[in-house]
Structures are given as structure tokens and as C-alpha cells.
Coordinates of C-alpha atoms in Angstrom, one line a residue:
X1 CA 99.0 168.2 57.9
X2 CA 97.9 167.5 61.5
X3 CA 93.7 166.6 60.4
X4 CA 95.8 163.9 57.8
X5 CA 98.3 162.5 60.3
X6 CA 95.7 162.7 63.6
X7 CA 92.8 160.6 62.5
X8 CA 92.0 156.9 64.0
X9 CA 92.8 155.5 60.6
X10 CA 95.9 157.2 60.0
X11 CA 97.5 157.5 63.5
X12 CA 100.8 155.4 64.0
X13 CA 99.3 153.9 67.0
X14 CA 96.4 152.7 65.6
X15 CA 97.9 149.3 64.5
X16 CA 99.1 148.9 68.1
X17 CA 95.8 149.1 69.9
X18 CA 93.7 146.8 67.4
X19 CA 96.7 144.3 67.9
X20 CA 96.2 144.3 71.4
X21 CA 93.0 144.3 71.2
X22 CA 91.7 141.9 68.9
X23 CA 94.7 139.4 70.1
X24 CA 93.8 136.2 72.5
X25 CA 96.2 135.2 74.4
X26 CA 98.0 134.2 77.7
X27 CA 96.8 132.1 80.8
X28 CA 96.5 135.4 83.4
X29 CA 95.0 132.2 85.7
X30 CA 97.6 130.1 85.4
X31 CA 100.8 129.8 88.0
X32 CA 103.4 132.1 87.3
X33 CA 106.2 130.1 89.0
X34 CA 105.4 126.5 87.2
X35 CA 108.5 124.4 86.1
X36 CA 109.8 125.3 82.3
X37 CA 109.7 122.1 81.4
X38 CA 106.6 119.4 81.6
X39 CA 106.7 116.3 83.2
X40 CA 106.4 113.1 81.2
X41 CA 103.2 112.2 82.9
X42 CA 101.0 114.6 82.0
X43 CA 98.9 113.7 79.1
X44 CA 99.5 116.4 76.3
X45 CA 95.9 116.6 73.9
X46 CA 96.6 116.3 70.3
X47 CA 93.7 118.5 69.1
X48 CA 94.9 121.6 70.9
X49 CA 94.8 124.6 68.7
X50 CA 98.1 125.5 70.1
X51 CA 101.7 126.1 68.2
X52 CA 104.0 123.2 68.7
X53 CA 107.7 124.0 70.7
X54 CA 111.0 124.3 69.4
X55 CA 109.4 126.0 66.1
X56 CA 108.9 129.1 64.5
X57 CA 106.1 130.3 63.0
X58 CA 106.7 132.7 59.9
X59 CA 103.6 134.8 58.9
X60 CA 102.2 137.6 56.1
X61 CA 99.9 140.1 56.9
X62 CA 98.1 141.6 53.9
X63 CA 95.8 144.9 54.3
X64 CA 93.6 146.4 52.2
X65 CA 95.6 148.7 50.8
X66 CA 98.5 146.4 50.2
X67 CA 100.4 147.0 52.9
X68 CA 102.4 143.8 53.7
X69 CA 103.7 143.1 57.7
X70 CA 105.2 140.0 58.9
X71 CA 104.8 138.1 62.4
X72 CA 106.7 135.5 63.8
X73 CA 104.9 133.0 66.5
X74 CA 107.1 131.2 68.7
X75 CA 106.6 129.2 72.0
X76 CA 108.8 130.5 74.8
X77 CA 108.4 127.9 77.8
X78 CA 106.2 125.0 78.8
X79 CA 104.8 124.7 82.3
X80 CA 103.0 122.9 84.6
X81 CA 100.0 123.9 86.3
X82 CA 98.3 121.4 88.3
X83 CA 98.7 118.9 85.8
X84 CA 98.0 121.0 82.5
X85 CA 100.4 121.8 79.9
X86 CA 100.6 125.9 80.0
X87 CA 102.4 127.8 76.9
X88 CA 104.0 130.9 77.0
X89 CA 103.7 131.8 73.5
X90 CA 105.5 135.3 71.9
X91 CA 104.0 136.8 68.9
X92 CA 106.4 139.7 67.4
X93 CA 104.7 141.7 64.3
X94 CA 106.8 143.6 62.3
X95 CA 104.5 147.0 60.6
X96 CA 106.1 147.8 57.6
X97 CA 105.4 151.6 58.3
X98 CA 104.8 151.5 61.9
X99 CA 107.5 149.3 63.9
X100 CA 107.3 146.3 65.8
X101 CA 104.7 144.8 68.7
X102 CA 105.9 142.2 70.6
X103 CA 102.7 140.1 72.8
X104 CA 103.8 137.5 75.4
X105 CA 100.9 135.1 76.1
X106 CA 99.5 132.0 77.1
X107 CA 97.3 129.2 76.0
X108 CA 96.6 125.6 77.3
X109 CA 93.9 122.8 76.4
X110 CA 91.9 120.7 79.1
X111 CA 88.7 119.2 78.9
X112 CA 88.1 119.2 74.8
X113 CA 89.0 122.8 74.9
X114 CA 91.7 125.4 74.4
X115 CA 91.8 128.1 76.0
X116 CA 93.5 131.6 74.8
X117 CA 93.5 134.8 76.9
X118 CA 95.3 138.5 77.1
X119 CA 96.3 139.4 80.5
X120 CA 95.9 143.3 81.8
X121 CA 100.0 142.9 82.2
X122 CA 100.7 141.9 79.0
X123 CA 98.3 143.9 77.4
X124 CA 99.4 147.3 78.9
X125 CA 103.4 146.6 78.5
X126 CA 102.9 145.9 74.4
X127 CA 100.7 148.9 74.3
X128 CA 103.1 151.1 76.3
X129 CA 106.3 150.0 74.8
X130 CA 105.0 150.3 71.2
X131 CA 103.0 153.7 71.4
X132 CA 106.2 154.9 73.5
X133 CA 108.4 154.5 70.3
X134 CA 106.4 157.6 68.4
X135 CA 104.4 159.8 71.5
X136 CA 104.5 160.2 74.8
X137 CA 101.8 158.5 77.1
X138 CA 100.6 161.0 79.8
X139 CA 98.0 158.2 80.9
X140 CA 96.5 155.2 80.1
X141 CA 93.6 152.7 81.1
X142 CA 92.3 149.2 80.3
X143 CA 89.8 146.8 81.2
X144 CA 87.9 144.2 80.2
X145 CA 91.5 141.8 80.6
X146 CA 91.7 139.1 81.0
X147 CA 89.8 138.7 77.9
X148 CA 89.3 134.9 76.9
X149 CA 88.4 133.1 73.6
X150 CA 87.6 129.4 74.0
X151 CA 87.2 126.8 70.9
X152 CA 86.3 123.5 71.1
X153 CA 89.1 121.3 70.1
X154 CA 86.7 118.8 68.0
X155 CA 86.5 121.5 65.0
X156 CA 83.5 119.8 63.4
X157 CA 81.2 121.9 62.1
X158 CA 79.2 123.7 65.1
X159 CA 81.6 123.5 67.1
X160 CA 81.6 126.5 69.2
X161 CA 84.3 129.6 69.6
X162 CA 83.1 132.0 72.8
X163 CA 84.5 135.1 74.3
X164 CA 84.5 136.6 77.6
X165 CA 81.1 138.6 78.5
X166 CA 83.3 141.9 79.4
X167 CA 84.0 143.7 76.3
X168 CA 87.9 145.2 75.9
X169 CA 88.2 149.2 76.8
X170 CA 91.8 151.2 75.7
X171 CA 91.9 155.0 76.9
X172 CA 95.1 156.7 76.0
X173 CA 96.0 160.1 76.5
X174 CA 99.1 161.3 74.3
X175 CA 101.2 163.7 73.0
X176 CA 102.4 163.6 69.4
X177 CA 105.8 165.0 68.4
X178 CA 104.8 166.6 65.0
X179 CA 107.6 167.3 62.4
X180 CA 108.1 171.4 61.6
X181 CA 105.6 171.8 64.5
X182 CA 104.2 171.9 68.1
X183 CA 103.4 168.6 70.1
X184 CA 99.5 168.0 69.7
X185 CA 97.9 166.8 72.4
X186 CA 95.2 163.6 71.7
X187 CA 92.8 161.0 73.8
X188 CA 92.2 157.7 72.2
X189 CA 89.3 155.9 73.2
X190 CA 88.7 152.1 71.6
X191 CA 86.1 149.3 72.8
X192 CA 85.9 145.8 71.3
X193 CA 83.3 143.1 71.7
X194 CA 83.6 140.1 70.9
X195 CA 80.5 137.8 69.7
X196 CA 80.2 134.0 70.4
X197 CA 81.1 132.1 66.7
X198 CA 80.8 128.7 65.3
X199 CA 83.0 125.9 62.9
X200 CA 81.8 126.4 59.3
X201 CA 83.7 124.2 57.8
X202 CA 86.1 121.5 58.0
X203 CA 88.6 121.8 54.8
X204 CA 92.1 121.3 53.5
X205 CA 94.1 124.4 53.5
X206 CA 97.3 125.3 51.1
X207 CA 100.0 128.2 51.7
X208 CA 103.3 128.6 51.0
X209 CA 103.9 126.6 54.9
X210 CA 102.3 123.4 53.4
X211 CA 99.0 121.7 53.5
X212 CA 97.3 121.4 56.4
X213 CA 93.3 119.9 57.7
X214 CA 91.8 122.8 58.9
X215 CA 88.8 124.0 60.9
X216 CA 87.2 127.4 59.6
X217 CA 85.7 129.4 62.0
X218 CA 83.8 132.7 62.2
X219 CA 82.9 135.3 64.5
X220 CA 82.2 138.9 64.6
X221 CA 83.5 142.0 67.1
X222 CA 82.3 145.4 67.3
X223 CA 85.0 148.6 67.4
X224 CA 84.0 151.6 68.6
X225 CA 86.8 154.5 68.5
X226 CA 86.7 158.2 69.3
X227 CA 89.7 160.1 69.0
X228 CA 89.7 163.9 70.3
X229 CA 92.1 166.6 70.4
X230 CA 91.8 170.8 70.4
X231 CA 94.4 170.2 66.8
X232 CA 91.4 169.1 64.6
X233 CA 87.1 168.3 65.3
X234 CA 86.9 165.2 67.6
X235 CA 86.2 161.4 65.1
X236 CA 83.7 159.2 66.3
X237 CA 83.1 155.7 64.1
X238 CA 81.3 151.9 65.3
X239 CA 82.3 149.4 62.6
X240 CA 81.6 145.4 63.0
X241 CA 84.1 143.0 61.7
X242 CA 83.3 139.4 60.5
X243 CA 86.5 137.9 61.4
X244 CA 87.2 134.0 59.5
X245 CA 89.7 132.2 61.0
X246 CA 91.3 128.3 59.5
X247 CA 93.2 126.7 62.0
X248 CA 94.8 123.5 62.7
X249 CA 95.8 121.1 65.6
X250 CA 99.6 121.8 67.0
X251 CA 99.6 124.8 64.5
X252 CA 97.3 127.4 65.6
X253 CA 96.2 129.4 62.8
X254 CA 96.8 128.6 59.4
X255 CA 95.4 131.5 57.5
X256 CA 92.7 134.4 58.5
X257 CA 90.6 137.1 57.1
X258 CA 89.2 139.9 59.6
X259 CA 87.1 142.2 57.0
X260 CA 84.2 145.2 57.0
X261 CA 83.2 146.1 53.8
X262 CA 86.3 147.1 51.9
X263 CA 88.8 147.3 55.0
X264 CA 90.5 143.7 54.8
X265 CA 93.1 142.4 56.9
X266 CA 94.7 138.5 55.6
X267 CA 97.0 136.7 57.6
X268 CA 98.9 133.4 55.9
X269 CA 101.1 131.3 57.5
X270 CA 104.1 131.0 54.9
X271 CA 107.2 129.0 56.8
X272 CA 108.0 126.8 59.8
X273 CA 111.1 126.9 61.5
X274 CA 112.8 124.7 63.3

């Protein structure tokens, strides 16, 4: 019972770090004390890849195994920072077996490009607050944040999607309430790096949300994960993901596909919400 439930493929946490992780969001840079609200005259750029406000976005998350999870993007504030609209986006993803992880981020467009990126803050309090709801954290560390991923708004093919140089390190060291047994005692270990991508493709895309004029993109990261305890022998694994991403101007993303051999992960935008 403990080999099943601690291994990195099966442990509840698992979902929580990749999230984190693979996520690219909020504008660490960025003043934190910028009016909520925009002034008229700053000039807003169409082509950002960034959700519009005063919408919800309603998505499905299909793995592998047919699992099925649901997220909901949302723009929380608009502000000002030295003449550049900043977004404080919230992305909340419901696991179907696993519970919720809520991200608070940022994004903002200048100069023909937008600009996501996952602040060491924002990183650590989703992590904390989600592993927290299953195991207690005796320590944790991160680095590598803020982690940035930059597309050129254009979208035509070529165009280019680029990451920060650092690549993303989780270390978590927990303690696992198991059912009809003794706490078990684990350190989690997970590095991602990102690798510069391209536009492949410029195409109309269909869901259940509508049609929309997207831009695919791809890209691949590496994940390396060790996972060590004295309950079963320590796991050790390096996998690299192609990840294909379709997105759209005041949207975001539309649909994606993050895949390694068999293990698929699709995302599909399905409603907006006003």
C-alpha cells in the first residue's frame, strides 16, 4: 500500500508541483502598489495574448487516463505601471481526485511582446496551501522564479516563444498521513527547463467556447523528479515533454496538448463568462 500510494506518479501532490511548475505567469517586476484601474491614455495592444476583463474563462483538462479537471481563468485587477497595462490574472484548477490550486499571476504586452512570469511568492503560497491540504510540509525550497515565457505578439509562423535561462527547482520535504498506518516521511525533488519554441502555424480553431484565429505554438521542457523516502527504494525518472499550445489575441489559450509518449495532458477552452 505505501510503494502504490508514494510514487511520483501516484502522489496527491504530484499534480500541484507540475502546475506550478509548468505555469507562466505574474509580472514579479511590476509595481505592486499601481492603481486598479488603467487610465484612458495608455494605449492598450490588441495582439496581446492576454485574457480580456470582466470575463471568465471556463476550461477542460483531459489526461491520459481520462481523468477530466476543470479551470477557470479570470482577470482580477488592471494596473498601471509606468504606462503599461499590468494583469493580475487568477487561474483556479479544480483535480477531480486531488482538490483545488488556485495561481495568482501577472502578464502585460509592450514592445510586440507579452510577457508571462511566476513569481517565487506566488509560486510557494499555491504549492504550500495545496500540498498543506493532504501532508504536512516540514520544509520547502524553490528557485529558478521568476520564471518568464515571452511570445511575440505577431503569431506568424516563426515567431518566437522564449523562456528564462534558469531552469525551475521544487524541494519538498513531507510527511504523509497514511490511512490504517504510520505517517511516512518523503523528499520531493522536481527540476523543469524550459526550451526556446517557435509559431507553427497560424489556423482556425473550434471548441465548445467558439471559433477563434489562432497561433499554434511548440516548445519542449525537461522534468527531472526523484522522490525518496526510508517507506519504499528511492524513484528517479528525466522525461521531455513537447508541449503545443493554440492561442489567441484577448483570449490566451484556446486549446493545448503537453504530451511524452503516451502520458497526454489536453486542455480546451469550453465557455466564456461574462
Amino acid at each position: 500500500m505505501k510503494n502504490q500510494l508514494l510514487s511520483f506518479t501516484n502522489l496527491p501532490g504530484r499534480k500541484a508541483l507540475l502546475a506550478v511548475l509548468f505555469a507562466s505567469f505574474s509580472l514579479g517586476a511590476c509595481k505592486e502598489n499601481g492603481p486598479d484601474v488603467v487610465p484612458d491614455v495608455i494605449s492598450k495592444d490588441e495582439k496581446a495574448i492576454i485574457p480580456a476583463k470582466n470575463q471568465r474563462y471556463l476550461y477542460k483538462i483531459l489526461e491520459s487516463d481520462n481523468t477530466e479537471s476543470s479551470a477557470v481563468t479570470r482577470v482580477l485587477a488592471e494596473r498601471d505601471s509606468a504606462g503599461v497595462p499590468v494583469y493580475d490574472i487568477e487561474n483556479a484548477i479544480q483535480y477531480e481526485e486531488a482538490g483545488k490550486l488556485v495561481l495568482k499571476y501577472r502578464a502585460f504586452s509592450k514592445d510586440g511582446l507579452t510577457t508571462n512570469e511566476i513569481s517565487q511568492a506566488a509560486g510557494l503560497n499555491a504549492i504550500t496551501e495545496y500540498i498543506g491540504s493532504f501532508a504536512i510540509i516540514k520544509s520547502t525550497e524553490m528557485s529558478g522564479l521568476p520564471q518568464r515565457q515571452i511570445f511575440e505578439n505577431k503569431g506568424t509562423v516563426g515567431s518566437k516563444v522564449t523562456f528564462s535561462s534558469a531552469p525551475v527547482r521544487q524541494y519538498m520535504e513531507l510527511e504523509i498521513p497514511i490511512e490504517d498506518g504510520d505517517p511516512v516521511s518523503a523528499e520531493i525533488e522536481c527540476v523543469v527547463t524550459y526550451h526556446e519554441g517557435k509559431a507553427v502555424k497560424e489556423e482556425s480553431v473550434t471548441t465548445p467556447a467558439g471559433t477563434f484565429n489562432c497561433t499554434k505554438w511548440e516548445y519542449t521542457y525537461d522534468l527531472e523528479t526523484k522522490l525518496t523516502s526510508d517507506a519504499f527504494p528511492p524513484e528517479e525518472s528525466g522525461v521531455i515533454y513537447t508541449v503545443r499550445l493554440w492561442t489567441a489575441p484577448g483570449v490566451g489559450i484556446v486549446k493545448s496538448e503537453e504530451f511524452s509518449g503516451s502520458d497526454v495532458t489536453k486542455t480546451e477552452l469550453q465557455k466564456i463568462e461574462k
